[in-house]
Amino acid sequence: MAFPDIQSFVRVLEERGELVRVSTPVSRELEITEIADRLVKAGGPAVLFENVRGSEFPLVIGMLGTRERVALALGVRDLDDLAKKVRDLIDLKGSGGLMGMLGNLPKVRDAMNLPPKRVNTAPVQEVVWRGDEVDLGKLPIMKCWPLDGGPFVTLPLVITNDPETGERNMGMYRMQVMSKNTTGMHWQRHKTGTRHLEKAKKKGQRLEVAVAIGGDPALIYAATAPLPPIPGLNEFALAGYLRGERYPVVKGVTVDLEVPANAEFILEGYVDPDEPWVEEGPFGDHTGFYTLPDQYPLFHVTAVTMRKNPVYPATIVGRPPMEDAYLIEASERLFLPAAQMILPEIVDYHMPPAGVAHNLVVVSIKKEFPGQAYKVANGLFGLGQMMFAKVIVVVDEGVKVNDMDAVWKEVTQKAVPGRDTLTGRGPIDVLDHSSRGWGYGGKLIIDATTKRPEEIGSPKSSRDEQAQDFALDIFLPTAEADLPTFEGVLAQRQTDDGYWIVSLNKRRAGQSRQLAEAFASHPAADGVRHLLICDEETDVNDIGDVWWTILNNIDPERDVWELDGLLAWDGARKLHSEGFVREWPPKIVMDRAVQERVDALWHVYGLPERVR
């Protein structure tokens, strides 16, 4: 089912009981965030706020806040069907005579939906603001978190054309409102928008930019998808394929760019590559931490076009799980067939919410030879945006990659620390606050597959000796209640599957390492294989909180050590006194006063009590 626009999708959600309307006045500063955060974490409905203070436009949020709603948005019954849809498209028959070729016709028709369709008139151009009429303050743009540098457009579809080739690109880059007609443009160093801006600078010209707000759910998803750099394959093409019909586009009013005809708003303008960059941020990001202020280009808005009665779509990011987790899962399913074409032994893969996309990838393989887990992991590091992955765990084909309890048990049972763990380095997401350098840091591979004889024993073992070392693989986890003390330890516990979790109030250089060495030599370490050292804000009884903190706060090459058969992960904060020169960001926490106000008004909003 193809949705012509956001408003049609909102109507369907409301008919299905998956959207509620709130007519009570709400604040775009923090209040909407607190409501939306509670709802998405509880699997609750989307919300249409009809009365946002300071704006005449309603705001909808949480449209893609469950796996089921994302599947509905993309026209499939289940997200797993996306993999089948792509596999069917790329599996064209090349034999069987005329009848064999005729069997390709349905797939060819699907492929014909890839190019967008130019139209002459569009709903999104029914109202036009130009020049002094432009005032971004009239839109219900949210300030999401207490320490944010200002209001941010959180669901922008940013459109540019390559100044040299004309190839179009659409990406989702947050935009901080700087004035009534300017915003920051968060083009990170690896993003296509940055390359377009660099090319415009070489040609001595401004880069035209159009920002769509709205469109339809398939296009919003497509703007987040990690598309490979294939000529002619862009976000409009992907959305057209998912919709099953060519995507309608219209030429901008003041820019020579094609924009989605079915959007709610379009911001038209330019970025001048010769203009000084501006400070953007902080921003409560998808990592669950604040991204600290940095310098980014300035986007000048010269016109705003819109429908006569538009709805402003928004999202929030922050501590997982959030709405973006389901978009990430859609990309997993969509690109699984492509990964399997390159690495055919892959059975499945998953990027769990605790890993906030790039910090953790779990992949299951059909193993046929020794070393295959490392072959697959290193292959994944070379695939597009998978280059940003920090930790890759490889498991056997029978393990469900989205069952994290099962995955972590496999890790303790089948991965001997040191022998079956390997660190390296490479590109890292620039939003990673713990890496050794900006966009550059350590990586970790954990081979939790069943071992072949050649994989047993130390690296110096001969082939004959390796097969005799299976006894080293036998691990019987035990959880001790009587645990040692150490300076700064606030709480700790051991799990039944071989993990020792510690919350540490770290105040001096080397404190984590000394703790790890002391605990590794203690008898209580006999029944564990992993020591997880977290910061002082981590709840050791919440395993999701533990792994989210660990994965955010480590550079594996620097912070993961093997000590006498124990793998220690230093997820405590890093200090200037130990050589970490960047500022350590705070975790995102909502103001208590806002939480209390939402508590008091929940029944007034008319929101369901079950998800309060």
mmCIF file of N, CA, C and O in Angstrom, residues 480 494 500 519-529 566:
data_model
loop_
_atom_site.group_PDB
_atom_site.id
_atom_site.type_symbol
_atom_site.label_atom_id
_atom_site.label_comp_id
_atom_site.label_asym_id
_atom_site.label_seq_id
_atom_site.Cartn_x
_atom_site.Cartn_y
_atom_site.Cartn_z
ATOM 1 N N GLU A 480 29.117 -15.196 41.984
ATOM 2 C CA GLU A 480 29.408 -15.053 43.410
ATOM 3 C C GLU A 480 28.630 -13.862 43.987
ATOM 4 O O GLU A 480 28.445 -12.840 43.315
ATOM 5 N N GLN A 494 27.467 -10.167 39.683
ATOM 6 C CA GLN A 494 27.830 -11.133 38.663
ATOM 7 C C GLN A 494 26.575 -11.804 38.136
ATOM 8 O O GLN A 494 25.596 -11.984 38.865
ATOM 9 N N TRP A 500 30.670 -9.947 34.955
ATOM 10 C CA TRP A 500 30.856 -9.228 36.223
ATOM 11 C C TRP A 500 30.679 -7.748 35.904
ATOM 12 O O TRP A 500 31.461 -7.156 35.151
ATOM 13 N N PHE A 519 40.526 -7.316 40.275
ATOM 14 C CA PHE A 519 39.394 -8.247 40.192
ATOM 15 C C PHE A 519 39.756 -9.495 39.391
ATOM 16 O O PHE A 519 39.275 -10.591 39.688
ATOM 17 N N ALA A 520 40.605 -9.361 38.367
ATOM 18 C CA ALA A 520 40.988 -10.523 37.560
ATOM 19 C C ALA A 520 41.766 -11.540 38.373
ATOM 20 O O ALA A 520 41.697 -12.754 38.109
ATOM 21 N N SER A 521 42.505 -11.079 39.365
ATOM 22 C CA SER A 521 43.306 -11.994 40.184
ATOM 23 C C SER A 521 42.545 -12.511 41.399
ATOM 24 O O SER A 521 43.074 -13.332 42.159
ATOM 25 N N HIS A 522 41.316 -12.069 41.602
ATOM 26 C CA HIS A 522 40.524 -12.479 42.759
ATOM 27 C C HIS A 522 39.802 -13.800 42.465
ATOM 28 O O HIS A 522 39.397 -14.048 41.316
ATOM 29 N N PRO A 523 39.624 -14.660 43.461
ATOM 30 C CA PRO A 523 38.920 -15.933 43.227
ATOM 31 C C PRO A 523 37.518 -15.754 42.650
ATOM 32 O O PRO A 523 37.006 -16.652 41.965
ATOM 33 N N ALA A 524 36.883 -14.603 42.889
ATOM 34 C CA ALA A 524 35.531 -14.375 42.371
ATOM 35 C C ALA A 524 35.512 -14.303 40.849
ATOM 36 O O ALA A 524 34.439 -14.380 40.237
ATOM 37 N N ALA A 525 36.698 -14.157 40.217
ATOM 38 C CA ALA A 525 36.761 -14.083 38.758
ATOM 39 C C ALA A 525 36.749 -15.453 38.101
ATOM 40 O O ALA A 525 36.658 -15.542 36.869
ATOM 41 N N ASP A 526 36.827 -16.519 38.876
ATOM 42 C CA ASP A 526 36.939 -17.854 38.304
ATOM 43 C C ASP A 526 35.735 -18.228 37.443
ATOM 44 O O ASP A 526 35.864 -18.988 36.481
ATOM 45 N N GLY A 527 34.555 -17.719 37.788
ATOM 46 C CA GLY A 527 33.340 -18.112 37.066
ATOM 47 C C GLY A 527 32.850 -17.085 36.076
ATOM 48 O O GLY A 527 31.695 -17.153 35.638
ATOM 49 N N VAL A 528 33.700 -16.114 35.697
ATOM 50 C CA VAL A 528 33.283 -15.099 34.724
ATOM 51 C C VAL A 528 34.327 -14.975 33.620
ATOM 52 O O VAL A 528 35.498 -15.309 33.817
ATOM 53 N N ARG A 529 33.890 -14.486 32.472
ATOM 54 C CA ARG A 529 34.822 -14.254 31.369
ATOM 55 C C ARG A 529 34.883 -12.788 30.952
ATOM 56 O O ARG A 529 35.766 -12.408 30.200
ATOM 57 N N LEU A 566 40.341 -13.225 31.431
ATOM 58 C CA LEU A 566 39.193 -12.342 31.643
ATOM 59 C C LEU A 566 39.288 -11.183 30.654
ATOM 60 O O LEU A 566 40.362 -10.596 30.488
#
